[in-house]
Each structure stands twice: as structure tokens, then as C-alpha cells.
Amino acid sequence: ATDSPYNTRLNAGLPPGPISSPGLASLEAAARPARVDHLFYVVEPGTCGKHSFSSSEAEFQADVARYNKAREAAGGESPDSC
């Protein structure tokens, strides 16, 4: 819901500038992406950097609901365990 040019849910295309400084593994993955059906991902609550991947909007929304519930229980903070 953030009004920002970097919000790709509200703005089509690429953001106006870099959003991160990727490492070599990320660049290699972008150059040779895995052949998977996953379209969405969200952080798995209670983990340190693990993500839930889904191939349908319904699965994704269930993962987001689980994340948001855990975030609410954490007082609005990210529900990771790092």
C-alpha cells in the first residue's frame, strides 16, 4: 500500500533505480533462471530468510495471511527469527 515508485504492485515495469546490491549467486540465477511454476513468494514466519513459494494467487494469499498474522503477533515487526 506504500505510495512509492518502487511499489511494483502499483507501478508497472521496473522501478526507477536499483533496489538492492545483488551478489554473484543472484546475478547467476537471474541469467539462468530455474524452470519452475512459482510466481509468488513471501517470507516464512519464524525462519531466518526462508521463503514460501507458490504457483497460484490462492496459495500466495494463504502464505501472506500466515505472514501477516505472525507479523501482527510480533507487534508489527517482521516475524523472522534472525
Short mmCIF file of N, CA and C in Angstrom, two decimals:
data_model
loop_
_atom_site.label_atom_id
_atom_site.label_comp_id
_atom_site.label_asym_id
_atom_site.label_seq_id
_atom_site.Cartn_x
_atom_site.Cartn_y
_atom_site.Cartn_z
N ALA A 1 0.82 -1.20 0.00
CA ALA A 1 0.00 0.00 0.00
C ALA A 1 0.86 1.26 0.00
N THR A 2 2.18 1.12 0.00
CA THR A 2 3.06 2.28 0.02
C THR A 2 3.05 3.01 -1.31
N ASP A 3 2.86 4.31 -1.26
CA ASP A 3 2.87 5.13 -2.47
C ASP A 3 4.31 5.47 -2.80
N SER A 4 4.94 4.63 -3.61
CA SER A 4 6.34 4.80 -3.94
C SER A 4 6.56 4.31 -5.37
N PRO A 5 7.47 4.92 -6.11
CA PRO A 5 7.76 4.43 -7.46
C PRO A 5 8.38 3.03 -7.45
N TYR A 6 8.81 2.57 -6.28
CA TYR A 6 9.39 1.24 -6.15
C TYR A 6 8.32 0.17 -5.85
N ASN A 7 7.08 0.57 -5.65
CA ASN A 7 6.00 -0.38 -5.37
C ASN A 7 5.54 -0.97 -6.70
N THR A 8 6.03 -2.18 -7.01
CA THR A 8 5.73 -2.81 -8.29
C THR A 8 4.34 -3.41 -8.34
N ARG A 9 3.62 -3.39 -7.24
CA ARG A 9 2.22 -3.80 -7.27
C ARG A 9 1.35 -2.67 -7.80
N LEU A 10 1.80 -1.45 -7.62
CA LEU A 10 1.04 -0.29 -8.09
C LEU A 10 1.58 0.28 -9.40
N ASN A 11 2.85 0.04 -9.67
CA ASN A 11 3.50 0.62 -10.86
C ASN A 11 4.02 -0.49 -11.77
N ALA A 12 3.60 -0.43 -13.02
CA ALA A 12 4.05 -1.43 -13.99
C ALA A 12 5.51 -1.20 -14.35
N GLY A 13 6.19 -2.27 -14.71
CA GLY A 13 7.57 -2.17 -15.17
C GLY A 13 8.56 -2.18 -14.02
N LEU A 14 9.79 -1.85 -14.37
CA LEU A 14 10.88 -1.85 -13.39
C LEU A 14 10.87 -0.57 -12.56
N PRO A 15 11.37 -0.63 -11.34
CA PRO A 15 11.48 0.58 -10.53
C PRO A 15 12.48 1.55 -11.17
N PRO A 16 12.50 2.81 -10.73
CA PRO A 16 13.35 3.81 -11.36
C PRO A 16 14.85 3.65 -11.08
N GLY A 17 15.22 2.79 -10.17
CA GLY A 17 16.63 2.60 -9.86
C GLY A 17 16.84 1.29 -9.14
N PRO A 18 18.08 1.00 -8.75
CA PRO A 18 18.38 -0.25 -8.06
C PRO A 18 17.60 -0.38 -6.75
N ILE A 19 17.22 -1.62 -6.43
CA ILE A 19 16.53 -1.86 -5.17
C ILE A 19 17.41 -2.64 -4.21
N SER A 20 18.59 -3.02 -4.67
CA SER A 20 19.47 -3.82 -3.84
C SER A 20 20.83 -3.91 -4.53
N SER A 21 21.75 -4.51 -3.86
CA SER A 21 23.06 -4.79 -4.44
C SER A 21 23.22 -6.30 -4.46
N PRO A 22 22.83 -6.96 -5.56
CA PRO A 22 22.83 -8.42 -5.59
C PRO A 22 24.23 -9.01 -5.60
N GLY A 23 24.34 -10.20 -5.03
CA GLY A 23 25.59 -10.93 -5.04
C GLY A 23 25.71 -11.75 -6.32
N LEU A 24 26.83 -12.43 -6.47
CA LEU A 24 27.09 -13.22 -7.67
C LEU A 24 26.05 -14.31 -7.87
N ALA A 25 25.65 -15.00 -6.81
CA ALA A 25 24.65 -16.07 -6.95
C ALA A 25 23.33 -15.52 -7.49
N SER A 26 22.96 -14.32 -7.05
CA SER A 26 21.72 -13.71 -7.55
C SER A 26 21.83 -13.35 -9.02
N LEU A 27 22.96 -12.82 -9.42
CA LEU A 27 23.16 -12.47 -10.83
C LEU A 27 23.15 -13.72 -11.70
N GLU A 28 23.80 -14.79 -11.23
CA GLU A 28 23.80 -16.04 -12.00
C GLU A 28 22.39 -16.62 -12.10
N ALA A 29 21.62 -16.55 -11.02
CA ALA A 29 20.25 -17.05 -11.04
C ALA A 29 19.38 -16.24 -12.00
N ALA A 30 19.61 -14.94 -12.06
CA ALA A 30 18.84 -14.10 -12.99
C ALA A 30 19.22 -14.41 -14.44
N ALA A 31 20.48 -14.73 -14.67
CA ALA A 31 20.93 -15.05 -16.02
C ALA A 31 20.46 -16.43 -16.48
N ARG A 32 20.35 -17.36 -15.54
CA ARG A 32 19.90 -18.72 -15.85
C ARG A 32 18.83 -19.13 -14.84
N PRO A 33 17.62 -18.59 -14.98
CA PRO A 33 16.56 -18.89 -14.00
C PRO A 33 16.14 -20.36 -14.02
N ALA A 34 15.74 -20.85 -12.86
CA ALA A 34 15.23 -22.22 -12.75
C ALA A 34 13.90 -22.32 -13.49
N ARG A 35 13.62 -23.48 -14.03
CA ARG A 35 12.34 -23.70 -14.72
C ARG A 35 11.35 -24.25 -13.69
N VAL A 36 10.58 -23.34 -13.09
CA VAL A 36 9.60 -23.70 -12.07
C VAL A 36 8.29 -22.99 -12.36
N ASP A 37 7.23 -23.45 -11.72
CA ASP A 37 5.92 -22.85 -11.90
C ASP A 37 5.64 -21.74 -10.89
N HIS A 38 6.57 -21.47 -9.99
CA HIS A 38 6.34 -20.49 -8.93
C HIS A 38 6.24 -19.08 -9.51
N LEU A 39 5.23 -18.36 -9.06
CA LEU A 39 5.04 -16.98 -9.48
C LEU A 39 5.21 -15.99 -8.33
N PHE A 40 5.01 -16.46 -7.09
CA PHE A 40 4.97 -15.59 -5.92
C PHE A 40 5.85 -16.15 -4.80
N TYR A 41 6.28 -15.26 -3.92
CA TYR A 41 6.98 -15.72 -2.72
C TYR A 41 6.76 -14.72 -1.59
N VAL A 42 6.87 -15.22 -0.37
CA VAL A 42 6.77 -14.39 0.82
C VAL A 42 7.61 -15.06 1.91
N VAL A 43 8.12 -14.25 2.83
CA VAL A 43 8.94 -14.78 3.93
C VAL A 43 8.11 -15.74 4.78
N GLU A 44 8.71 -16.86 5.14
CA GLU A 44 8.05 -17.80 6.04
C GLU A 44 8.25 -17.33 7.47
N PRO A 45 7.17 -17.11 8.22
CA PRO A 45 7.30 -16.66 9.60
C PRO A 45 8.12 -17.65 10.44
N GLY A 46 8.91 -17.10 11.36
CA GLY A 46 9.68 -17.94 12.28
C GLY A 46 10.94 -18.52 11.68
N THR A 47 11.33 -18.06 10.50
CA THR A 47 12.56 -18.54 9.87
C THR A 47 13.50 -17.35 9.67
N CYS A 48 14.70 -17.63 9.28
CA CYS A 48 15.67 -16.58 9.01
C CYS A 48 16.04 -16.61 7.54
N GLY A 49 15.19 -15.97 6.74
CA GLY A 49 15.48 -15.88 5.31
C GLY A 49 14.83 -16.93 4.45
N LYS A 50 14.07 -17.85 5.02
CA LYS A 50 13.40 -18.87 4.22
C LYS A 50 12.12 -18.27 3.64
N HIS A 51 11.77 -18.68 2.43
CA HIS A 51 10.59 -18.15 1.77
C HIS A 51 9.63 -19.28 1.40
N SER A 52 8.35 -18.92 1.34
CA SER A 52 7.32 -19.83 0.82
C SER A 52 7.06 -19.43 -0.62
N PHE A 53 7.15 -20.37 -1.52
CA PHE A 53 6.91 -20.13 -2.94
C PHE A 53 5.57 -20.74 -3.32
N SER A 54 4.84 -20.07 -4.19
CA SER A 54 3.54 -20.59 -4.62
C SER A 54 3.34 -20.32 -6.11
N SER A 55 2.50 -21.15 -6.70
CA SER A 55 2.24 -21.01 -8.13
C SER A 55 0.83 -20.53 -8.43
N SER A 56 0.06 -20.23 -7.39
CA SER A 56 -1.28 -19.69 -7.62
C SER A 56 -1.53 -18.52 -6.68
N GLU A 57 -2.43 -17.65 -7.08
CA GLU A 57 -2.80 -16.50 -6.26
C GLU A 57 -3.38 -16.96 -4.93
N ALA A 58 -4.18 -18.04 -4.94
CA ALA A 58 -4.80 -18.55 -3.71
C ALA A 58 -3.74 -19.02 -2.71
N GLU A 59 -2.75 -19.77 -3.19
CA GLU A 59 -1.66 -20.22 -2.31
C GLU A 59 -0.90 -19.03 -1.75
N PHE A 60 -0.63 -18.07 -2.62
CA PHE A 60 0.10 -16.88 -2.20
C PHE A 60 -0.66 -16.11 -1.13
N GLN A 61 -1.95 -15.92 -1.32
CA GLN A 61 -2.75 -15.19 -0.35
C GLN A 61 -2.79 -15.91 1.00
N ALA A 62 -2.81 -17.24 0.98
CA ALA A 62 -2.76 -18.01 2.23
C ALA A 62 -1.41 -17.79 2.93
N ASP A 63 -0.32 -17.78 2.16
CA ASP A 63 1.01 -17.53 2.73
C ASP A 63 1.10 -16.12 3.29
N VAL A 64 0.54 -15.14 2.58
CA VAL A 64 0.56 -13.75 3.03
C VAL A 64 -0.26 -13.61 4.32
N ALA A 65 -1.40 -14.26 4.38
CA ALA A 65 -2.22 -14.21 5.59
C ALA A 65 -1.46 -14.78 6.79
N ARG A 66 -0.76 -15.90 6.58
CA ARG A 66 0.05 -16.51 7.65
C ARG A 66 1.16 -15.54 8.09
N TYR A 67 1.81 -14.90 7.12
CA TYR A 67 2.86 -13.93 7.42
C TYR A 67 2.30 -12.75 8.21
N ASN A 68 1.19 -12.19 7.72
CA ASN A 68 0.60 -11.01 8.38
C ASN A 68 0.12 -11.33 9.79
N LYS A 69 -0.40 -12.52 10.00
CA LYS A 69 -0.84 -12.92 11.34
C LYS A 69 0.37 -12.99 12.28
N ALA A 70 1.46 -13.56 11.81
CA ALA A 70 2.68 -13.65 12.62
C ALA A 70 3.27 -12.26 12.85
N ARG A 71 3.22 -11.40 11.84
CA ARG A 71 3.74 -10.04 12.00
C ARG A 71 2.91 -9.26 13.02
N GLU A 72 1.62 -9.43 12.97
CA GLU A 72 0.75 -8.76 13.94
C GLU A 72 1.08 -9.24 15.36
N ALA A 73 1.30 -10.55 15.51
CA ALA A 73 1.65 -11.10 16.82
C ALA A 73 3.02 -10.60 17.30
N ALA A 74 3.87 -10.19 16.35
CA ALA A 74 5.20 -9.67 16.69
C ALA A 74 5.17 -8.15 16.85
N GLY A 75 3.99 -7.58 17.01
CA GLY A 75 3.87 -6.15 17.22
C GLY A 75 4.16 -5.32 16.00
N GLY A 76 3.93 -5.89 14.82
CA GLY A 76 4.15 -5.16 13.57
C GLY A 76 5.56 -5.34 13.00
N GLU A 77 6.40 -6.04 13.73
CA GLU A 77 7.76 -6.29 13.25
C GLU A 77 7.78 -7.54 12.39
N SER A 78 8.82 -7.67 11.58
CA SER A 78 8.98 -8.87 10.75
C SER A 78 9.04 -10.10 11.64
N PRO A 79 8.27 -11.13 11.32
CA PRO A 79 8.24 -12.32 12.17
C PRO A 79 9.34 -13.32 11.84
N ASP A 80 10.55 -12.83 11.59
CA ASP A 80 11.65 -13.76 11.31
C ASP A 80 12.36 -14.12 12.62
N SER A 81 13.27 -15.04 12.54
CA SER A 81 13.97 -15.48 13.75
C SER A 81 15.45 -15.14 13.68
N CYS A 82 15.80 -14.14 12.88
CA CYS A 82 17.21 -13.76 12.74
C CYS A 82 17.67 -12.97 13.95
#
